């Protein structure tokens, strides 16, 4: 693939400084250097130490990526919510793992995206999963199509600049319309997978914002915005508040048919697309099982 920029600053700078500002990692530059890639300044071969000036055209030719053969394709259809040359956003069903594992080696969402790429005849493109969801959580998952796009979104993730909003159904009736939960989360020493609110140096700051949308029978339909991205964050905070997610038995919820998994769906993501210099906003309607439960 080829990435192009026009240098627009009045003050000249070294190419390596420019690349750093653009989010190009040393690792990616090493791949370019040692794997038949190219660095071009105005169409001519350039080096990291070269200086660039205003209106120079910089081109980075990144070699095709080699796909790991140990991830077999799955040809189960996927629901595409958004796609361009750099990103793919997919609507993940519940009960599908985000990534392959010993328990789910052949039909994770990554396997399905591999199959989709093969059907479409994409070459030199491998699925870089940027955001993940628990197996039993449905909704939007972001994939990058190349290393550079992945690095840009990873940087946004670390700085909490990717906005993620979830739709959830909670056991019980919340009395207020708005809650902010700013409590640290860490591992629960009694479990291999559980987390809990933990006031310890080992815990990490975690902030969740809850907006009540509707009170239905003995449940509350909420929009939940994450300000940090800890494992099980929404589930832990809602449980600590005393209103666990419907059917989230791990954190105190009760199974309520037809929902056989926690009532949680990633319904909106917003991120900055550096390639088009605009925000990308993608929405997803809640899954059918959650709709059926609310009827």
PDB file of C-alpha atoms in Angstrom:
ATOM      1  CA  UNK A   1       0.000   0.000   0.000  1.00  0.00           C
ATOM      2  CA  UNK A   2       1.005   3.612  -0.521  1.00  0.00           C
ATOM      3  CA  UNK A   3       0.513   6.521   1.887  1.00  0.00           C
ATOM      4  CA  UNK A   4       0.886  10.107   0.645  1.00  0.00           C
ATOM      5  CA  UNK A   5       1.194  13.459   2.398  1.00  0.00           C
ATOM      6  CA  UNK A   6       1.832  17.054   1.349  1.00  0.00           C
ATOM      7  CA  UNK A   7       4.014  18.851   3.882  1.00  0.00           C
ATOM      8  CA  UNK A   8       2.220  22.094   4.743  1.00  0.00           C
ATOM      9  CA  UNK A   9       4.388  23.694   7.436  1.00  0.00           C
ATOM     10  CA  UNK A  10       6.433  26.835   6.744  1.00  0.00           C
ATOM     11  CA  UNK A  11       9.372  25.540   8.786  1.00  0.00           C
ATOM     12  CA  UNK A  12      11.341  22.627   7.341  1.00  0.00           C
ATOM     13  CA  UNK A  13      11.985  19.515   9.427  1.00  0.00           C
ATOM     14  CA  UNK A  14      13.635  16.133   9.223  1.00  0.00           C
ATOM     15  CA  UNK A  15      11.591  13.365   7.672  1.00  0.00           C
ATOM     16  CA  UNK A  16      11.828  11.202  10.797  1.00  0.00           C
ATOM     17  CA  UNK A  17      10.284  14.048  12.840  1.00  0.00           C
ATOM     18  CA  UNK A  18       7.443  14.331  10.343  1.00  0.00           C
ATOM     19  CA  UNK A  19       6.821  10.576  10.446  1.00  0.00           C
ATOM     20  CA  UNK A  20       6.680  10.625  14.247  1.00  0.00           C
ATOM     21  CA  UNK A  21       4.009  13.354  14.161  1.00  0.00           C
ATOM     22  CA  UNK A  22       2.008  11.265  11.689  1.00  0.00           C
ATOM     23  CA  UNK A  23       2.020   8.257  14.010  1.00  0.00           C
ATOM     24  CA  UNK A  24       4.481   6.213  11.947  1.00  0.00           C
ATOM     25  CA  UNK A  25       6.277   3.904  14.359  1.00  0.00           C
ATOM     26  CA  UNK A  26       9.927   2.882  14.214  1.00  0.00           C
ATOM     27  CA  UNK A  27       8.735  -0.681  13.767  1.00  0.00           C
ATOM     28  CA  UNK A  28       6.760   0.229  10.651  1.00  0.00           C
ATOM     29  CA  UNK A  29       9.695   2.193   9.229  1.00  0.00           C
ATOM     30  CA  UNK A  30      11.914  -0.838   9.819  1.00  0.00           C
ATOM     31  CA  UNK A  31       9.418  -2.977   7.883  1.00  0.00           C
ATOM     32  CA  UNK A  32       9.572  -0.472   5.028  1.00  0.00           C
ATOM     33  CA  UNK A  33      13.355  -0.444   5.042  1.00  0.00           C
ATOM     34  CA  UNK A  34      13.952  -4.192   5.243  1.00  0.00           C
ATOM     35  CA  UNK A  35      10.939  -5.557   3.348  1.00  0.00           C
ATOM     36  CA  UNK A  36      11.111  -3.875  -0.057  1.00  0.00           C
ATOM     37  CA  UNK A  37       9.227  -0.737   0.946  1.00  0.00           C
ATOM     38  CA  UNK A  38      10.116   2.795  -0.143  1.00  0.00           C
ATOM     39  CA  UNK A  39      10.369   6.318   1.219  1.00  0.00           C
ATOM     40  CA  UNK A  40       9.940   8.949  -1.486  1.00  0.00           C
ATOM     41  CA  UNK A  41      10.254  12.736  -1.433  1.00  0.00           C
ATOM     42  CA  UNK A  42       8.731  14.283  -4.549  1.00  0.00           C
ATOM     43  CA  UNK A  43       8.987  10.916  -6.253  1.00  0.00           C
ATOM     44  CA  UNK A  44      12.678  10.381  -5.456  1.00  0.00           C
ATOM     45  CA  UNK A  45      14.190   8.042  -2.891  1.00  0.00           C
ATOM     46  CA  UNK A  46      14.494   9.652   0.530  1.00  0.00           C
ATOM     47  CA  UNK A  47      15.984   8.934   3.948  1.00  0.00           C
ATOM     48  CA  UNK A  48      14.725   9.565   7.459  1.00  0.00           C
ATOM     49  CA  UNK A  49      17.433  12.177   8.032  1.00  0.00           C
ATOM     50  CA  UNK A  50      16.522  14.194   4.924  1.00  0.00           C
ATOM     51  CA  UNK A  51      14.884  17.580   5.451  1.00  0.00           C
ATOM     52  CA  UNK A  52      11.527  18.371   3.910  1.00  0.00           C
ATOM     53  CA  UNK A  53      10.072  21.787   3.086  1.00  0.00           C
ATOM     54  CA  UNK A  54       6.636  23.232   2.445  1.00  0.00           C
ATOM     55  CA  UNK A  55       4.662  21.583  -0.412  1.00  0.00           C
ATOM     56  CA  UNK A  56       6.986  18.576  -0.609  1.00  0.00           C
ATOM     57  CA  UNK A  57       5.145  15.349  -1.414  1.00  0.00           C
ATOM     58  CA  UNK A  58       6.085  12.499   0.911  1.00  0.00           C
ATOM     59  CA  UNK A  59       5.247   8.930  -0.040  1.00  0.00           C
ATOM     60  CA  UNK A  60       5.603   5.839   2.107  1.00  0.00           C
ATOM     61  CA  UNK A  61       5.299   2.555   0.210  1.00  0.00           C
ATOM     62  CA  UNK A  62       4.501  -0.154   2.747  1.00  0.00           C
ATOM     63  CA  UNK A  63       5.034  -3.794   1.687  1.00  0.00           C
ATOM     64  CA  UNK A  64       2.097  -6.199   1.732  1.00  0.00           C
ATOM     65  CA  UNK A  65       1.577  -7.991   5.022  1.00  0.00           C
ATOM     66  CA  UNK A  66       1.886 -11.746   5.318  1.00  0.00           C
ATOM     67  CA  UNK A  67      -1.090 -13.435   6.897  1.00  0.00           C
ATOM     68  CA  UNK A  68      -0.615 -16.060   9.596  1.00  0.00           C
ATOM     69  CA  UNK A  69      -1.702 -19.364   8.138  1.00  0.00           C
ATOM     70  CA  UNK A  70      -2.807 -20.670  11.538  1.00  0.00           C
ATOM     71  CA  UNK A  71      -5.978 -18.530  11.417  1.00  0.00           C
ATOM     72  CA  UNK A  72      -8.370 -20.453   9.156  1.00  0.00           C
ATOM     73  CA  UNK A  73     -11.102 -18.573   7.293  1.00  0.00           C
ATOM     74  CA  UNK A  74     -14.729 -18.904   8.287  1.00  0.00           C
ATOM     75  CA  UNK A  75     -17.240 -18.137   5.555  1.00  0.00           C
ATOM     76  CA  UNK A  76     -20.152 -17.364   7.853  1.00  0.00           C
ATOM     77  CA  UNK A  77     -21.486 -14.012   6.539  1.00  0.00           C
ATOM     78  CA  UNK A  78     -20.710 -10.860   8.496  1.00  0.00           C
ATOM     79  CA  UNK A  79     -22.752  -7.670   8.747  1.00  0.00           C
ATOM     80  CA  UNK A  80     -20.696  -4.734   7.489  1.00  0.00           C
ATOM     81  CA  UNK A  81     -21.585  -1.385   9.049  1.00  0.00           C
ATOM     82  CA  UNK A  82     -18.811   0.660   7.422  1.00  0.00           C
ATOM     83  CA  UNK A  83     -15.875  -0.015   5.108  1.00  0.00           C
ATOM     84  CA  UNK A  84     -13.235   2.030   3.311  1.00  0.00           C
ATOM     85  CA  UNK A  85      -9.607   1.486   2.279  1.00  0.00           C
ATOM     86  CA  UNK A  86      -8.393   1.691   5.869  1.00  0.00           C
ATOM     87  CA  UNK A  87     -11.136   0.477   8.204  1.00  0.00           C
ATOM     88  CA  UNK A  88     -13.824  -2.169   8.477  1.00  0.00           C
ATOM     89  CA  UNK A  89     -16.552  -1.962  11.131  1.00  0.00           C
ATOM     90  CA  UNK A  90     -18.549  -5.123  11.753  1.00  0.00           C
ATOM     91  CA  UNK A  91     -21.701  -5.872  13.749  1.00  0.00           C
ATOM     92  CA  UNK A  92     -20.694  -8.812  15.987  1.00  0.00           C
ATOM     93  CA  UNK A  93     -23.474 -11.200  17.014  1.00  0.00           C
ATOM     94  CA  UNK A  94     -23.676 -12.470  20.569  1.00  0.00           C
ATOM     95  CA  UNK A  95     -22.064 -15.878  21.258  1.00  0.00           C
ATOM     96  CA  UNK A  96     -19.230 -15.213  18.771  1.00  0.00           C
ATOM     97  CA  UNK A  97     -15.723 -14.675  20.174  1.00  0.00           C
ATOM     98  CA  UNK A  98     -13.873 -11.602  18.928  1.00  0.00           C
ATOM     99  CA  UNK A  99     -10.570 -13.427  18.405  1.00  0.00           C
ATOM    100  CA  UNK A 100      -9.544 -17.082  17.979  1.00  0.00           C
ATOM    101  CA  UNK A 101      -8.766 -19.054  21.126  1.00  0.00           C
ATOM    102  CA  UNK A 102      -8.312 -22.721  22.078  1.00  0.00           C
ATOM    103  CA  UNK A 103     -12.065 -22.826  22.795  1.00  0.00           C
ATOM    104  CA  UNK A 104     -13.028 -21.003  19.586  1.00  0.00           C
ATOM    105  CA  UNK A 105     -10.243 -21.592  17.033  1.00  0.00           C
ATOM    106  CA  UNK A 106     -12.245 -21.625  13.793  1.00  0.00           C
ATOM    107  CA  UNK A 107     -15.255 -19.315  13.976  1.00  0.00           C
ATOM    108  CA  UNK A 108     -14.319 -16.156  15.837  1.00  0.00           C
ATOM    109  CA  UNK A 109     -15.098 -12.770  14.308  1.00  0.00           C
ATOM    110  CA  UNK A 110     -11.485 -12.582  13.105  1.00  0.00           C
ATOM    111  CA  UNK A 111     -11.930 -15.911  11.269  1.00  0.00           C
ATOM    112  CA  UNK A 112     -15.067 -14.552   9.620  1.00  0.00           C
ATOM    113  CA  UNK A 113     -13.298 -11.365   8.517  1.00  0.00           C
ATOM    114  CA  UNK A 114     -10.492 -13.490   7.049  1.00  0.00           C
ATOM    115  CA  UNK A 115     -13.124 -15.386   5.063  1.00  0.00           C
ATOM    116  CA  UNK A 116     -14.733 -12.121   3.949  1.00  0.00           C
ATOM    117  CA  UNK A 117     -11.367 -10.811   2.717  1.00  0.00           C
ATOM    118  CA  UNK A 118     -10.776 -14.016   0.766  1.00  0.00           C
ATOM    119  CA  UNK A 119     -14.205 -13.866  -0.869  1.00  0.00           C
ATOM    120  CA  UNK A 120     -13.595 -10.230  -1.848  1.00  0.00           C
ATOM    121  CA  UNK A 121     -10.172 -11.104  -3.240  1.00  0.00           C
ATOM    122  CA  UNK A 122      -8.278  -8.687  -1.000  1.00  0.00           C
ATOM    123  CA  UNK A 123      -4.506  -9.140  -1.254  1.00  0.00           C
ATOM    124  CA  UNK A 124      -1.895  -7.955   1.203  1.00  0.00           C
ATOM    125  CA  UNK A 125      -4.607  -7.011   3.718  1.00  0.00           C
ATOM    126  CA  UNK A 126      -4.972  -8.762   7.053  1.00  0.00           C
ATOM    127  CA  UNK A 127      -7.486  -8.099   9.840  1.00  0.00           C
ATOM    128  CA  UNK A 128      -6.065  -5.926  12.614  1.00  0.00           C
ATOM    129  CA  UNK A 129      -8.686  -6.001  15.360  1.00  0.00           C
ATOM    130  CA  UNK A 130      -8.726  -2.646  17.162  1.00  0.00           C
ATOM    131  CA  UNK A 131     -11.612  -3.055  19.621  1.00  0.00           C
ATOM    132  CA  UNK A 132     -12.947  -6.270  21.124  1.00  0.00           C
ATOM    133  CA  UNK A 133     -16.172  -7.327  22.765  1.00  0.00           C
ATOM    134  CA  UNK A 134     -16.852 -10.146  25.210  1.00  0.00           C
ATOM    135  CA  UNK A 135     -18.174 -13.271  23.511  1.00  0.00           C
ATOM    136  CA  UNK A 136     -21.695 -12.691  24.845  1.00  0.00           C
ATOM    137  CA  UNK A 137     -21.773  -8.958  24.053  1.00  0.00           C
ATOM    138  CA  UNK A 138     -23.055  -7.891  20.642  1.00  0.00           C
ATOM    139  CA  UNK A 139     -22.369  -4.796  18.570  1.00  0.00           C
ATOM    140  CA  UNK A 140     -19.698  -2.813  16.770  1.00  0.00           C
ATOM    141  CA  UNK A 141     -16.119  -4.060  16.421  1.00  0.00           C
ATOM    142  CA  UNK A 142     -13.459  -2.007  14.612  1.00  0.00           C
ATOM    143  CA  UNK A 143     -10.869  -3.574  12.314  1.00  0.00           C
ATOM    144  CA  UNK A 144      -7.961  -1.752  10.669  1.00  0.00           C
ATOM    145  CA  UNK A 145      -6.841  -2.955   7.247  1.00  0.00           C
ATOM    146  CA  UNK A 146      -3.146  -2.221   7.665  1.00  0.00           C
ATOM    147  CA  UNK A 147      -0.481  -1.534  10.295  1.00  0.00           C
ATOM    148  CA  UNK A 148      -0.587   2.235   9.975  1.00  0.00           C
ATOM    149  CA  UNK A 149      -4.360   2.498  10.402  1.00  0.00           C
ATOM    150  CA  UNK A 150      -4.073   0.184  13.417  1.00  0.00           C
ATOM    151  CA  UNK A 151      -1.338   2.306  14.990  1.00  0.00           C
ATOM    152  CA  UNK A 152      -3.397   5.481  14.582  1.00  0.00           C
ATOM    153  CA  UNK A 153      -6.431   3.995  16.324  1.00  0.00           C
ATOM    154  CA  UNK A 154      -4.316   2.341  19.015  1.00  0.00           C
ATOM    155  CA  UNK A 155      -3.016   5.801  19.856  1.00  0.00           C
ATOM    156  CA  UNK A 156      -6.592   7.114  20.109  1.00  0.00           C
ATOM    157  CA  UNK A 157      -7.546   4.179  22.327  1.00  0.00           C
ATOM    158  CA  UNK A 158      -4.693   4.858  24.736  1.00  0.00           C
ATOM    159  CA  UNK A 159      -5.752   8.505  24.968  1.00  0.00           C
ATOM    160  CA  UNK A 160      -9.455   7.534  25.365  1.00  0.00           C
ATOM    161  CA  UNK A 161     -10.325   9.433  22.179  1.00  0.00           C
ATOM    162  CA  UNK A 162     -12.461   6.703  20.607  1.00  0.00           C
ATOM    163  CA  UNK A 163     -16.015   7.273  21.801  1.00  0.00           C
ATOM    164  CA  UNK A 164     -17.933   4.059  22.532  1.00  0.00           C
ATOM    165  CA  UNK A 165     -21.573   4.011  23.578  1.00  0.00           C
ATOM    166  CA  UNK A 166     -23.445   0.889  24.666  1.00  0.00           C
ATOM    167  CA  UNK A 167     -27.104   0.017  25.056  1.00  0.00           C
ATOM    168  CA  UNK A 168     -27.844  -2.037  28.169  1.00  0.00           C
ATOM    169  CA  UNK A 169     -30.846  -3.398  30.043  1.00  0.00           C
ATOM    170  CA  UNK A 170     -30.398  -3.346  33.815  1.00  0.00           C
ATOM    171  CA  UNK A 171     -32.199  -5.343  36.493  1.00  0.00           C
ATOM    172  CA  UNK A 172     -34.275  -2.960  38.592  1.00  0.00           C
ATOM    173  CA  UNK A 173     -35.476   0.621  38.267  1.00  0.00           C
ATOM    174  CA  UNK A 174     -32.834   3.355  38.420  1.00  0.00           C
ATOM    175  CA  UNK A 175     -34.268   6.408  40.171  1.00  0.00           C
ATOM    176  CA  UNK A 176     -32.027   9.095  38.689  1.00  0.00           C
ATOM    177  CA  UNK A 177     -31.732   9.801  34.966  1.00  0.00           C
ATOM    178  CA  UNK A 178     -27.965  10.246  34.939  1.00  0.00           C
ATOM    179  CA  UNK A 179     -25.098   8.592  36.798  1.00  0.00           C
ATOM    180  CA  UNK A 180     -21.320   8.940  36.671  1.00  0.00           C
ATOM    181  CA  UNK A 181     -19.403   6.059  38.241  1.00  0.00           C
ATOM    182  CA  UNK A 182     -15.711   6.837  38.735  1.00  0.00           C
ATOM    183  CA  UNK A 183     -14.395   3.845  40.677  1.00  0.00           C
ATOM    184  CA  UNK A 184     -11.215   1.778  40.141  1.00  0.00           C
ATOM    185  CA  UNK A 185     -11.440  -1.761  38.793  1.00  0.00           C
ATOM    186  CA  UNK A 186      -9.048  -4.646  39.349  1.00  0.00           C
ATOM    187  CA  UNK A 187      -8.940  -8.426  39.248  1.00  0.00           C
ATOM    188  CA  UNK A 188     -11.121 -10.424  41.624  1.00  0.00           C
ATOM    189  CA  UNK A 189      -8.731 -12.769  43.433  1.00  0.00           C
ATOM    190  CA  UNK A 190     -11.490 -15.388  43.809  1.00  0.00           C
ATOM    191  CA  UNK A 191     -11.917 -15.851  40.044  1.00  0.00           C
ATOM    192  CA  UNK A 192      -9.851 -16.288  36.893  1.00  0.00           C
ATOM    193  CA  UNK A 193     -12.107 -14.024  34.848  1.00  0.00           C
ATOM    194  CA  UNK A 194     -14.039 -11.714  37.176  1.00  0.00           C
ATOM    195  CA  UNK A 195     -13.182  -8.105  37.928  1.00  0.00           C
ATOM    196  CA  UNK A 196     -14.447  -5.942  40.762  1.00  0.00           C
ATOM    197  CA  UNK A 197     -14.342  -2.429  42.169  1.00  0.00           C
ATOM    198  CA  UNK A 198     -11.050  -2.479  44.031  1.00  0.00           C
ATOM    199  CA  UNK A 199      -9.406   0.252  46.093  1.00  0.00           C
ATOM    200  CA  UNK A 200      -5.831  -0.880  45.591  1.00  0.00           C
ATOM    201  CA  UNK A 201      -2.653   0.171  43.804  1.00  0.00           C
ATOM    202  CA  UNK A 202      -3.253  -2.736  41.425  1.00  0.00           C
ATOM    203  CA  UNK A 203      -6.624  -1.348  40.320  1.00  0.00           C
ATOM    204  CA  UNK A 204      -7.026   1.064  37.400  1.00  0.00           C
ATOM    205  CA  UNK A 205      -9.143   4.187  37.251  1.00  0.00           C
ATOM    206  CA  UNK A 206     -12.437   3.430  35.509  1.00  0.00           C
ATOM    207  CA  UNK A 207     -15.160   5.893  34.553  1.00  0.00           C
ATOM    208  CA  UNK A 208     -18.626   4.994  33.267  1.00  0.00           C
ATOM    209  CA  UNK A 209     -21.509   7.348  32.447  1.00  0.00           C
ATOM    210  CA  UNK A 210     -25.111   6.083  32.466  1.00  0.00           C
ATOM    211  CA  UNK A 211     -28.087   7.776  30.805  1.00  0.00           C
ATOM    212  CA  UNK A 212     -31.545   6.347  31.532  1.00  0.00           C
ATOM    213  CA  UNK A 213     -33.629   6.089  28.336  1.00  0.00           C
ATOM    214  CA  UNK A 214     -36.707   4.189  29.512  1.00  0.00           C
ATOM    215  CA  UNK A 215     -38.066   2.287  32.498  1.00  0.00           C
ATOM    216  CA  UNK A 216     -39.790  -0.903  31.361  1.00  0.00           C
ATOM    217  CA  UNK A 217     -41.546  -3.171  33.880  1.00  0.00           C
ATOM    218  CA  UNK A 218     -38.815  -4.053  36.413  1.00  0.00           C
ATOM    219  CA  UNK A 219     -35.914  -3.059  34.174  1.00  0.00           C
ATOM    220  CA  UNK A 220     -34.148   0.090  33.001  1.00  0.00           C
ATOM    221  CA  UNK A 221     -33.021   0.646  29.402  1.00  0.00           C
ATOM    222  CA  UNK A 222     -29.831   2.717  29.382  1.00  0.00           C
ATOM    223  CA  UNK A 223     -27.254   4.274  27.121  1.00  0.00           C
ATOM    224  CA  UNK A 224     -23.826   3.843  28.668  1.00  0.00           C
ATOM    225  CA  UNK A 225     -20.734   5.780  27.649  1.00  0.00           C
ATOM    226  CA  UNK A 226     -17.263   4.522  28.480  1.00  0.00           C
ATOM    227  CA  UNK A 227     -14.626   7.093  29.407  1.00  0.00           C
ATOM    228  CA  UNK A 228     -12.056   4.344  30.024  1.00  0.00           C
ATOM    229  CA  UNK A 229     -11.851   0.837  28.617  1.00  0.00           C
ATOM    230  CA  UNK A 230     -11.358  -1.754  31.345  1.00  0.00           C
ATOM    231  CA  UNK A 231     -12.284  -5.420  31.043  1.00  0.00           C
ATOM    232  CA  UNK A 232     -15.946  -5.955  32.050  1.00  0.00           C
ATOM    233  CA  UNK A 233     -16.131  -2.275  33.049  1.00  0.00           C
ATOM    234  CA  UNK A 234     -19.849  -1.724  32.415  1.00  0.00           C
ATOM    235  CA  UNK A 235     -20.782  -5.044  33.993  1.00  0.00           C
ATOM    236  CA  UNK A 236     -18.697  -4.376  37.114  1.00  0.00           C
ATOM    237  CA  UNK A 237     -19.877  -0.802  37.628  1.00  0.00           C
ATOM    238  CA  UNK A 238     -23.562  -1.603  37.107  1.00  0.00           C
ATOM    239  CA  UNK A 239     -23.322  -4.523  39.515  1.00  0.00           C
ATOM    240  CA  UNK A 240     -21.573  -2.349  42.109  1.00  0.00           C
ATOM    241  CA  UNK A 241     -24.353   0.231  41.732  1.00  0.00           C
ATOM    242  CA  UNK A 242     -26.827  -2.517  42.614  1.00  0.00           C
ATOM    243  CA  UNK A 243     -28.352  -2.859  39.142  1.00  0.00           C
ATOM    244  CA  UNK A 244     -26.572  -5.689  37.270  1.00  0.00           C
ATOM    245  CA  UNK A 245     -27.231  -6.292  33.595  1.00  0.00           C
ATOM    246  CA  UNK A 246     -30.172  -8.549  32.812  1.00  0.00           C
ATOM    247  CA  UNK A 247     -28.950 -12.175  32.476  1.00  0.00           C
ATOM    248  CA  UNK A 248     -25.395 -11.298  33.556  1.00  0.00           C
ATOM    249  CA  UNK A 249     -25.077 -14.159  36.027  1.00  0.00           C
ATOM    250  CA  UNK A 250     -21.336 -13.564  36.511  1.00  0.00           C
ATOM    251  CA  UNK A 251     -22.071 -10.231  38.163  1.00  0.00           C
ATOM    252  CA  UNK A 252     -25.345 -10.915  39.950  1.00  0.00           C
ATOM    253  CA  UNK A 253     -27.917 -10.587  37.177  1.00  0.00           C
ATOM    254  CA  UNK A 254     -30.736 -13.104  36.791  1.00  0.00           C
ATOM    255  CA  UNK A 255     -31.436 -15.093  33.627  1.00  0.00           C
ATOM    256  CA  UNK A 256     -34.517 -13.648  31.951  1.00  0.00           C
ATOM    257  CA  UNK A 257     -35.803 -15.379  28.831  1.00  0.00           C
ATOM    258  CA  UNK A 258     -35.444 -14.922  25.932  1.00  0.00           C
ATOM    259  CA  UNK A 259     -32.096 -13.351  26.915  1.00  0.00           C
ATOM    260  CA  UNK A 260     -29.496 -16.024  27.604  1.00  0.00           C
ATOM    261  CA  UNK A 261     -26.556 -13.622  27.841  1.00  0.00           C
ATOM    262  CA  UNK A 262     -25.830 -10.228  29.373  1.00  0.00           C
ATOM    263  CA  UNK A 263     -28.048  -7.509  27.892  1.00  0.00           C
ATOM    264  CA  UNK A 264     -25.243  -5.404  26.442  1.00  0.00           C
ATOM    265  CA  UNK A 265     -24.745  -4.089  22.905  1.00  0.00           C
ATOM    266  CA  UNK A 266     -22.095  -1.704  21.529  1.00  0.00           C
ATOM    267  CA  UNK A 267     -24.388   0.655  19.639  1.00  0.00           C
ATOM    268  CA  UNK A 268     -22.174   3.567  18.554  1.00  0.00           C
ATOM    269  CA  UNK A 269     -18.502   4.354  17.958  1.00  0.00           C
ATOM    270  CA  UNK A 270     -16.928   7.635  16.905  1.00  0.00           C
ATOM    271  CA  UNK A 271     -13.272   8.108  15.973  1.00  0.00           C
ATOM    272  CA  UNK A 272     -11.070  10.540  14.077  1.00  0.00           C
ATOM    273  CA  UNK A 273     -10.061   9.367  10.602  1.00  0.00           C
ATOM    274  CA  UNK A 274      -6.674  10.896   9.897  1.00  0.00           C
ATOM    275  CA  UNK A 275      -6.846   9.811   6.258  1.00  0.00           C
ATOM    276  CA  UNK A 276      -9.965  11.848   5.447  1.00  0.00           C
ATOM    277  CA  UNK A 277      -9.545  14.448   8.224  1.00  0.00           C
ATOM    278  CA  UNK A 278     -13.039  13.891   9.552  1.00  0.00           C
ATOM    279  CA  UNK A 279     -14.834  11.963  12.272  1.00  0.00           C
ATOM    280  CA  UNK A 280     -16.379   8.606  11.453  1.00  0.00           C
ATOM    281  CA  UNK A 281     -19.550   7.793  13.369  1.00  0.00           C
ATOM    282  CA  UNK A 282     -21.111   4.336  13.073  1.00  0.00           C
ATOM    283  CA  UNK A 283     -24.301   3.131  14.748  1.00  0.00           C
ATOM    284  CA  UNK A 284     -25.808  -0.316  15.275  1.00  0.00           C
ATOM    285  CA  UNK A 285     -29.351  -1.222  16.293  1.00  0.00           C
ATOM    286  CA  UNK A 286     -29.664  -3.471  19.334  1.00  0.00           C
ATOM    287  CA  UNK A 287     -29.744  -7.193  18.644  1.00  0.00           C
ATOM    288  CA  UNK A 288     -32.965  -9.114  18.102  1.00  0.00           C
ATOM    289  CA  UNK A 289     -32.843 -10.941  21.441  1.00  0.00           C
ATOM    290  CA  UNK A 290     -32.670  -7.640  23.317  1.00  0.00           C
ATOM    291  CA  UNK A 291     -35.528  -6.258  21.207  1.00  0.00           C
ATOM    292  CA  UNK A 292     -37.634  -9.336  21.965  1.00  0.00           C
ATOM    293  CA  UNK A 293     -36.966  -8.969  25.682  1.00  0.00           C
ATOM    294  CA  UNK A 294     -38.189  -5.372  25.660  1.00  0.00           C
ATOM    295  CA  UNK A 295     -41.498  -6.223  23.942  1.00  0.00           C
TER     296      UNK A 295
END
